[in-house]
Structure formats: C-alpha cells, structure tokens
Coordinates of C-alpha atoms in Angstrom, one line a residue:
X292 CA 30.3 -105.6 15.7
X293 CA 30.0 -103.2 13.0
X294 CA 32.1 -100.0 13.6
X295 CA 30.8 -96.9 15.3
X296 CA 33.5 -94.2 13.9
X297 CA 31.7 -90.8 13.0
X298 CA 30.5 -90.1 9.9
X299 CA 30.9 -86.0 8.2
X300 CA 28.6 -83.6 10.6
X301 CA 24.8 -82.7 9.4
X302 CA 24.8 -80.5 6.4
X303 CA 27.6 -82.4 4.5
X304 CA 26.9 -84.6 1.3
X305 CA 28.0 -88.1 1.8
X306 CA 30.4 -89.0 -1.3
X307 CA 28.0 -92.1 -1.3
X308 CA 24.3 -89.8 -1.7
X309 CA 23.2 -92.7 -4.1
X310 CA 22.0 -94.8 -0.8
X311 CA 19.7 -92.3 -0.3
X312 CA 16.5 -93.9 -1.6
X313 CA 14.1 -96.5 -1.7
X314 CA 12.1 -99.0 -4.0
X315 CA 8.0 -99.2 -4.4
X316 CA 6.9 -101.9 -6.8
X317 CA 10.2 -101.2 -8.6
X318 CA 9.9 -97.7 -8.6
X319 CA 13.0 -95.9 -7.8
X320 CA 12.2 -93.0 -5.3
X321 CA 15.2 -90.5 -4.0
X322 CA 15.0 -89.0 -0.5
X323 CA 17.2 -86.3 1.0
X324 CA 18.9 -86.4 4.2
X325 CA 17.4 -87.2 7.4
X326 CA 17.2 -84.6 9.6
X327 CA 20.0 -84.6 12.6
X328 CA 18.6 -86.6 15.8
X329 CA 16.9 -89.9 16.5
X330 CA 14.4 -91.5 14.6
X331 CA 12.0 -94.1 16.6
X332 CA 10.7 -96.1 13.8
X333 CA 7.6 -98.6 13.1
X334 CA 8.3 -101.3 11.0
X335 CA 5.6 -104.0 10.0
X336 CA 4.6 -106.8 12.2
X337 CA 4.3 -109.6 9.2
X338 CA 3.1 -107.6 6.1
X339 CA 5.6 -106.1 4.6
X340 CA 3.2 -103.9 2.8
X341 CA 2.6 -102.1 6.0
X342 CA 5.3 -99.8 6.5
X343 CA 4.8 -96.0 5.5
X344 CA 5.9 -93.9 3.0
X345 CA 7.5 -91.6 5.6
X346 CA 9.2 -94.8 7.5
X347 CA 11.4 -95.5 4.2
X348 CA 11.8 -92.4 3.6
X349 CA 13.6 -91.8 7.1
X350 CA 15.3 -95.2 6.7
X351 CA 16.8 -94.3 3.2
X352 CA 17.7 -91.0 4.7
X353 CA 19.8 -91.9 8.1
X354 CA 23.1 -92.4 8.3
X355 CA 22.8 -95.8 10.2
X356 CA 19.8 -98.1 11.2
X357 CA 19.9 -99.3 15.4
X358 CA 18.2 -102.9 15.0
X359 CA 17.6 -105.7 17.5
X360 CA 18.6 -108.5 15.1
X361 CA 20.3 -107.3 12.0
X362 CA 18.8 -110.3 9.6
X363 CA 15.4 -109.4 10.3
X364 CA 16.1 -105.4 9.4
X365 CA 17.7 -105.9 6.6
X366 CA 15.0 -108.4 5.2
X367 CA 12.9 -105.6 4.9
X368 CA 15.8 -102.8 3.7
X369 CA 15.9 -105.7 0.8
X370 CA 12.2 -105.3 -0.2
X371 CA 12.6 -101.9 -0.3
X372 CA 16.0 -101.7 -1.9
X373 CA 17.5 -99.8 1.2
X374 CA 21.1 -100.2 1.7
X375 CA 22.0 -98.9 5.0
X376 CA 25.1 -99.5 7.4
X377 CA 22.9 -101.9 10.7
X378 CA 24.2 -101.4 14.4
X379 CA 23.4 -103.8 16.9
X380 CA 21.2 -102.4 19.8
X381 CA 19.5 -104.9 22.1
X382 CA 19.6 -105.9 25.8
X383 CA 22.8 -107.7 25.8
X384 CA 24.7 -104.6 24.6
X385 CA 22.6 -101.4 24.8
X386 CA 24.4 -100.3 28.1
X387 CA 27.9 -100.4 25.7
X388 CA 26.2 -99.2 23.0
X389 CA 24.4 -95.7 24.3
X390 CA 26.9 -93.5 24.7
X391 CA 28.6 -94.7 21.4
X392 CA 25.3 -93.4 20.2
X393 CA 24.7 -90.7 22.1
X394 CA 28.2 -89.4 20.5
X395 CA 27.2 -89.6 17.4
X396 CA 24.1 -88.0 18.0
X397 CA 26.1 -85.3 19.5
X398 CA 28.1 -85.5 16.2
X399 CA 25.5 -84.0 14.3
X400 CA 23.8 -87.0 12.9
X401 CA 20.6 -89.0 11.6
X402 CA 19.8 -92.6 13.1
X403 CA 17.1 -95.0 13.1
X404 CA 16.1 -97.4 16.1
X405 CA 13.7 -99.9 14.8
X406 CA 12.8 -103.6 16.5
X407 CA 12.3 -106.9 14.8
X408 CA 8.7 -105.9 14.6
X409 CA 6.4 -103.4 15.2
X410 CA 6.6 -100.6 17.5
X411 CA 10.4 -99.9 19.2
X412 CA 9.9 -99.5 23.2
X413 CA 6.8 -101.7 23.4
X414 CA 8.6 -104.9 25.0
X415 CA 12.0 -104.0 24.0
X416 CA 15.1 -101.5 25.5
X417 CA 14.5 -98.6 23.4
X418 CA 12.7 -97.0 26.6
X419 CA 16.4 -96.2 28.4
X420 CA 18.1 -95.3 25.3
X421 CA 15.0 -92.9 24.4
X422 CA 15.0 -91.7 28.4
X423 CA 19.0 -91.1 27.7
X424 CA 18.4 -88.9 24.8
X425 CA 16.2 -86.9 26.7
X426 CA 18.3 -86.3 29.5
X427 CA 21.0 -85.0 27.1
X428 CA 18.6 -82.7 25.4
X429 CA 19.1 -84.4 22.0
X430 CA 16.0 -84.7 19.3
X431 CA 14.1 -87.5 19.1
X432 CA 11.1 -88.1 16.7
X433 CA 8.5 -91.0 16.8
X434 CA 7.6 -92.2 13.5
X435 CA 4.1 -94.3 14.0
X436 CA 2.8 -97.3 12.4
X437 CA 2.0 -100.9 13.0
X438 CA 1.6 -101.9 16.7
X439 CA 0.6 -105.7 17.5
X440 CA -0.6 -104.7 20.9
X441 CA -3.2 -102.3 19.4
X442 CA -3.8 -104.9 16.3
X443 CA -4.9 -107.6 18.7
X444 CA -6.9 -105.0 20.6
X445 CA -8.8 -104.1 17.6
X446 CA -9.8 -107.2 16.3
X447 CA -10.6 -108.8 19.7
X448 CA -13.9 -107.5 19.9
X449 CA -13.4 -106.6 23.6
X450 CA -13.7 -102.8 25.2
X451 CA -11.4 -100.3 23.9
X452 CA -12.4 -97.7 26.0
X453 CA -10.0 -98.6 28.8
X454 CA -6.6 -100.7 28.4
X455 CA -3.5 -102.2 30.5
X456 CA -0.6 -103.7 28.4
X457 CA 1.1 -106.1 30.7
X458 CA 3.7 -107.3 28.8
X459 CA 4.9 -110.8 29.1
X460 CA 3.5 -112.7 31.9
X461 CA 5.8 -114.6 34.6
X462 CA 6.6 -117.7 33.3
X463 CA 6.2 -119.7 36.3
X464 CA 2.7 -121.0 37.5
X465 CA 2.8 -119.4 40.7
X466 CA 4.4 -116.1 39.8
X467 CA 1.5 -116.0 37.1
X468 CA -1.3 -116.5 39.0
X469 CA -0.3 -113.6 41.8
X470 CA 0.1 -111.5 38.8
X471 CA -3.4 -112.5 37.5
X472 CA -4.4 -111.8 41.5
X473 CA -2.9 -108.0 41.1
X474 CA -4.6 -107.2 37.7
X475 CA -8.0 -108.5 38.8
X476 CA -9.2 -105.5 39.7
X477 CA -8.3 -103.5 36.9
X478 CA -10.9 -101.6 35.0
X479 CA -10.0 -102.2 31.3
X480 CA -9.5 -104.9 28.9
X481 CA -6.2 -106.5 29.6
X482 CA -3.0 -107.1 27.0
X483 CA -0.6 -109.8 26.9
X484 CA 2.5 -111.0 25.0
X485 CA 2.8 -114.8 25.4
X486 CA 4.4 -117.6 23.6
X487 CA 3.0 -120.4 21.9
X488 CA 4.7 -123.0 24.5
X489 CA 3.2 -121.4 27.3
X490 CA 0.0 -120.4 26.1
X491 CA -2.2 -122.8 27.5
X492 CA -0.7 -122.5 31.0
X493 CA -1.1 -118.6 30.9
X494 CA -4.7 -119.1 29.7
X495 CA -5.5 -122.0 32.6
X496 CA -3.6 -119.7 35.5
X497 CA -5.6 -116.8 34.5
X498 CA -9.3 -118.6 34.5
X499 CA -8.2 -119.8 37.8
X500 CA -7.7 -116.6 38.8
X501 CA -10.0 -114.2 36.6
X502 CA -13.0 -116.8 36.7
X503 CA -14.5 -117.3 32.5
X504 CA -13.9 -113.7 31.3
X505 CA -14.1 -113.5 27.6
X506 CA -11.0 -113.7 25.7
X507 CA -8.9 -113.4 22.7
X508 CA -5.8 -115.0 21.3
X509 CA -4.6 -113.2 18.4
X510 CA -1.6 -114.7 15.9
X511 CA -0.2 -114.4 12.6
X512 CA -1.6 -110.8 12.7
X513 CA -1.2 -109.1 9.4
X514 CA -0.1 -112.0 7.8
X515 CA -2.1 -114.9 5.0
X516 CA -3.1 -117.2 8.2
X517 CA -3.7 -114.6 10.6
X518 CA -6.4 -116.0 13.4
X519 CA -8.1 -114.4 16.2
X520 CA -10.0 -116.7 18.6
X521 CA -12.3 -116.0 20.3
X522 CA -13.8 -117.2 23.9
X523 CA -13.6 -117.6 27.7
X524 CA -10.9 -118.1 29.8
X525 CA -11.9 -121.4 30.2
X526 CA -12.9 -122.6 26.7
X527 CA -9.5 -121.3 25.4
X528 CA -7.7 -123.0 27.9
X529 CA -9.8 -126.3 27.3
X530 CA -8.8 -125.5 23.2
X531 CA -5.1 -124.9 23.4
X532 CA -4.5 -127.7 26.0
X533 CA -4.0 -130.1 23.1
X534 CA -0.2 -130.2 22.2
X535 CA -0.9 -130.3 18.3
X536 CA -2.9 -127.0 18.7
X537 CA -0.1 -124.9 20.2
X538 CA 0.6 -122.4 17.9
X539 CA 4.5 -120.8 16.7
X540 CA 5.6 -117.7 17.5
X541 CA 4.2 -114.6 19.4
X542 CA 0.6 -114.0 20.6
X543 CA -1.3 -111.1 21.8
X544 CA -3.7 -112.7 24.3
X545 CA -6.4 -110.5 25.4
X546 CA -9.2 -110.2 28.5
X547 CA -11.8 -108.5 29.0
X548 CA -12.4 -106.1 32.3
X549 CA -14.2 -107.2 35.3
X550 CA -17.8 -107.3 35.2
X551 CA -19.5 -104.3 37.2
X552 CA -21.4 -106.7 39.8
X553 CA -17.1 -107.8 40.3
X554 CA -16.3 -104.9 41.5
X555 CA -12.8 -104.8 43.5
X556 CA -13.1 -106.6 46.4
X557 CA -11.2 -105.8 49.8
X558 CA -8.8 -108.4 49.1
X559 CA -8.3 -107.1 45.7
X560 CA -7.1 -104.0 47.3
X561 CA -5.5 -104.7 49.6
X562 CA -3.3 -107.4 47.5
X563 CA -2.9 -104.0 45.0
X564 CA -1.8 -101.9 48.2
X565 CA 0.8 -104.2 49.5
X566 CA 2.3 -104.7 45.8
X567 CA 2.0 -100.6 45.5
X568 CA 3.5 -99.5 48.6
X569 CA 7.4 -101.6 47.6
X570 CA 7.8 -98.9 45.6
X571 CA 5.6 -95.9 46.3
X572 CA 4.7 -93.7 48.5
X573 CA 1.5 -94.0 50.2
X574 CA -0.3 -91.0 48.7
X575 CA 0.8 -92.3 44.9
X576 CA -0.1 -95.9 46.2
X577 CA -3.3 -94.5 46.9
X578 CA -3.8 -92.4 44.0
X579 CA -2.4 -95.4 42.0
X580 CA -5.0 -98.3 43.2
X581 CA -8.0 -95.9 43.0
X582 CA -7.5 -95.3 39.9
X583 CA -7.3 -99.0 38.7
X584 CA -9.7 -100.1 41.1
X585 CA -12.6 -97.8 40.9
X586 CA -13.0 -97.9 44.3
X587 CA -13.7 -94.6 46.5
X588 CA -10.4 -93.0 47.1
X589 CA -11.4 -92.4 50.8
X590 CA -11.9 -95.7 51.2
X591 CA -8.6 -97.2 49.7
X592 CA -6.8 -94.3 51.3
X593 CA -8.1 -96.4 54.8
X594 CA -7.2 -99.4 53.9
X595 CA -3.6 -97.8 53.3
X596 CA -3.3 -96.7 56.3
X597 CA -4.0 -100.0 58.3
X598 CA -1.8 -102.0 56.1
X599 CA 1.1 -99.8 56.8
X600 CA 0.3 -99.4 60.3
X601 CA 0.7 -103.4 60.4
X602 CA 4.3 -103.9 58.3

C-alpha cells in the first residue's frame, strides 16, 4: 500500500512543483496548487475526451489522488501527462483508510477522490468518507462531470421529469422481483445498474412484476459502439435471452413510470408501508410512501395505522 506520511502544510512549494501540470493534444499547461481540502472528482465514463478543464487542473494540482483501482486512474493521468502519487480507497479498506485521510486533511492538504468511472459516491463508498469530512468540519468541493446514471437517462427517451436511481438490483430471482414489487408504485422513470450476465434475468423479473413498461438498456455509453435499446419489458427480455447477445460490462437499464390508469394499488402500499416502517417512524413512513405513491396522504396515513395496529 502506498505510504500515507504527510506531505509540507498548505502554502509551501513542493521541491518537486514540476508535477504540477497537465497535457492537451501535447500542449503543456501549468497549474498552481490545489486549494487545501477534498476534491470529489468526475472522471469520464469511456471517452477520455470527457473530462474537464477544471478536473485536470485539480488533479495536476493535489498532492495525492484517492482511486478505487489504481490502473484505471492512472490510465487516464497518462493521457493527460499527470504524474501523481495514487492511494487506494475502496470498500475493502476505506474504514483503515479514513482517518489516515482525515489526518492529512487536517495536515493542511489537497486530495482527489475519484472512481474508476464517472461520478464518485454514485455506487461506490465515497458517501461515508464524504459524511466523515463533514462531521469533522473539513472542506469538501464537488467537481461535476460525466455521470452514466444521468447519460442513460438522457438518451432513453423516457420521462425526465421525475427519477429513482436504484442502484444495483438483488441478484437473486426472488429478492429481485420483491424489489420490483416495492418500486411499482413509484412515480418516475426508474434507474438501474446491472451486469451483462444478469441482464436478461433482471429484465424478465421485472416484466413479471412491472407488466410491458417501456424500457431502455443503455451500454458502451460515450464510447465508438455505444447502444441504447429501446423497448418493453418484455421484448428486451425476449432479446437478451439469447446467450450470444449478452453484452460485457456495465449497463444502465431504464423503465419508465407507471401509467396514470396504474395508479398505486392497496397492495402497492401497503407492501411500501411494511418495507417503510423497519426503519422509520410512522409519520416519515407516511410522508415517505405518499410521496412515491401519489396516493392521498390521509389515506396512506390509514393504512399505516392498521398495519401497525396488526404487527
């Protein structure tokens, strides 16, 4: 693991300033130092040719980049002709690794958290170590860019009025399909991550459960053989099914809300209820399924009532 000793406080020159800069089409381009505190970094999702100006700019300006895999960061430091000391930070070791950080931080100085791709927090542990800063009072800036979730919603062609990202879906059958159950009801397009492997059982589960919604698989975005299909439920299900169609790497998989004549049944809400009230009160349970249900809030706040009168 690489080492974590401190480097001199914010406001001292670093004997090695030369590091401070980046290439565009073989244009050298110097950057100062990065100001003192964390920088939550976008990086590009396939297309290199994504990132921003003021992304390389912070990354030529940090004194060390926090990366999921450490290959894949420094593939795109190459392009750019960043040369920057990597740390490790993902699940395995990010309860080690935070107050290492937060020390340096305290320290006085300038990191980077960037994930293999896209967006840091959307899918990955960046949330606690962001949540952690915060609770220590240190700064933390969000540097925005590419974003597969929002990519795949974009080229869908489904609403984009409303949204729920949902993440990776269970993969077992069963646990899938109760999850499908619970987000029936919800009144915006919905937003998966899935696998290639398990994309035709994620699609079949959820026309089971969602009936022949229109859909959209999104891969490759950004890249020369990106692809957006486009269907129901069922039809992509029917598609993917064959073997030599299942595509490589990650997918955004897309749905589109309920109809209006769907509406949220009783059973939808009360299936949203039960799941709810684990973990919340019955006021927020409440306030939480009336919101993604649409239904009257009088009316769920009844049905609340009778299901906890009955555990």
């Amino acid at each position: 693991m690489p080492s974590l000793e401190r480097r001199p406080p914010a406001g001292r020159e670093e004997a090695a300033s030369s590091t401070r800069h980046f290439l565009v089409h073989g244009h050298k381009l110097d950057t100062p130092r990065a100001a003192r505190g964390m920088h939550v970094v976008a990086t590009p999702i396939g297309n290199l040719g994504d990132i921003t100006v003021r992304a390389l700019e912070v990354l030529a300006g940090v004194d060390a980049i926090l990366a999921e895999d450490s290959r894949v960061t420094r593939k795109l430091l190459s392009h750019y002709g960043i040369s920057k000391q990597i740390l490790p930070y993902h699940e395995h070791n990010a309860a080690e690794m935070r107050p290492k950080i937060i020390a340096r931080l305290k320290a006085g100085e300038a990191l980077a958290l960037v994930s293999d791709a896209g967006t840091p927090l959307i899918s990955d542990p960046g949330f606690k170590l962001v949540r952690a800063l915060v609770d220590e009072d240190l700064p933390v800036t969000a540097l925005p860019g590419p974003s597969s979730l929002l990519t795949g919603l974009v080229l869908a062609g489904l609403p984009t009025d409303r949204f729920f990202f949902e993440g990776f879906l269970p993969p077992k059958s069963a646990a899938r399909r109760t999850r499908g159950e619970e987000l029936r009801a919800v009144p915006g397009t919905l937003v998966f991550f899935e696998t290639g492997p398990r994309l035709a059982a994620s699609l079949a589960d959820l026309a089971a459960v969602l009936g022949p919604r229109d859909a959209a698989v999104a891969r490759e975005l950004t890249k020369h053989f990106e692809e957006v299909r486009r269907g129901s439920l069922n039809e992509l299900a029917e598609f993917y099914a064959d073997a030599e169609r299942a595509p490589k790497g990650e997918i955004v998989l897309l749905v589109a809300p309920p109809d209006e004549s769907e509406g949220a049944s009783e059973e939808d809400i009360d299936t949203a209820l039960k799941t709810a009230l684990k973990t919340s009160s019955l006021k927020d349970a409440v306030a939480e399924v009336t919101k993604l249900s649409g239904a009257p809030k009088r009316d769920v706040y009844q049905r609340a009532l009778a299901l906890s009168k009955n555990q």
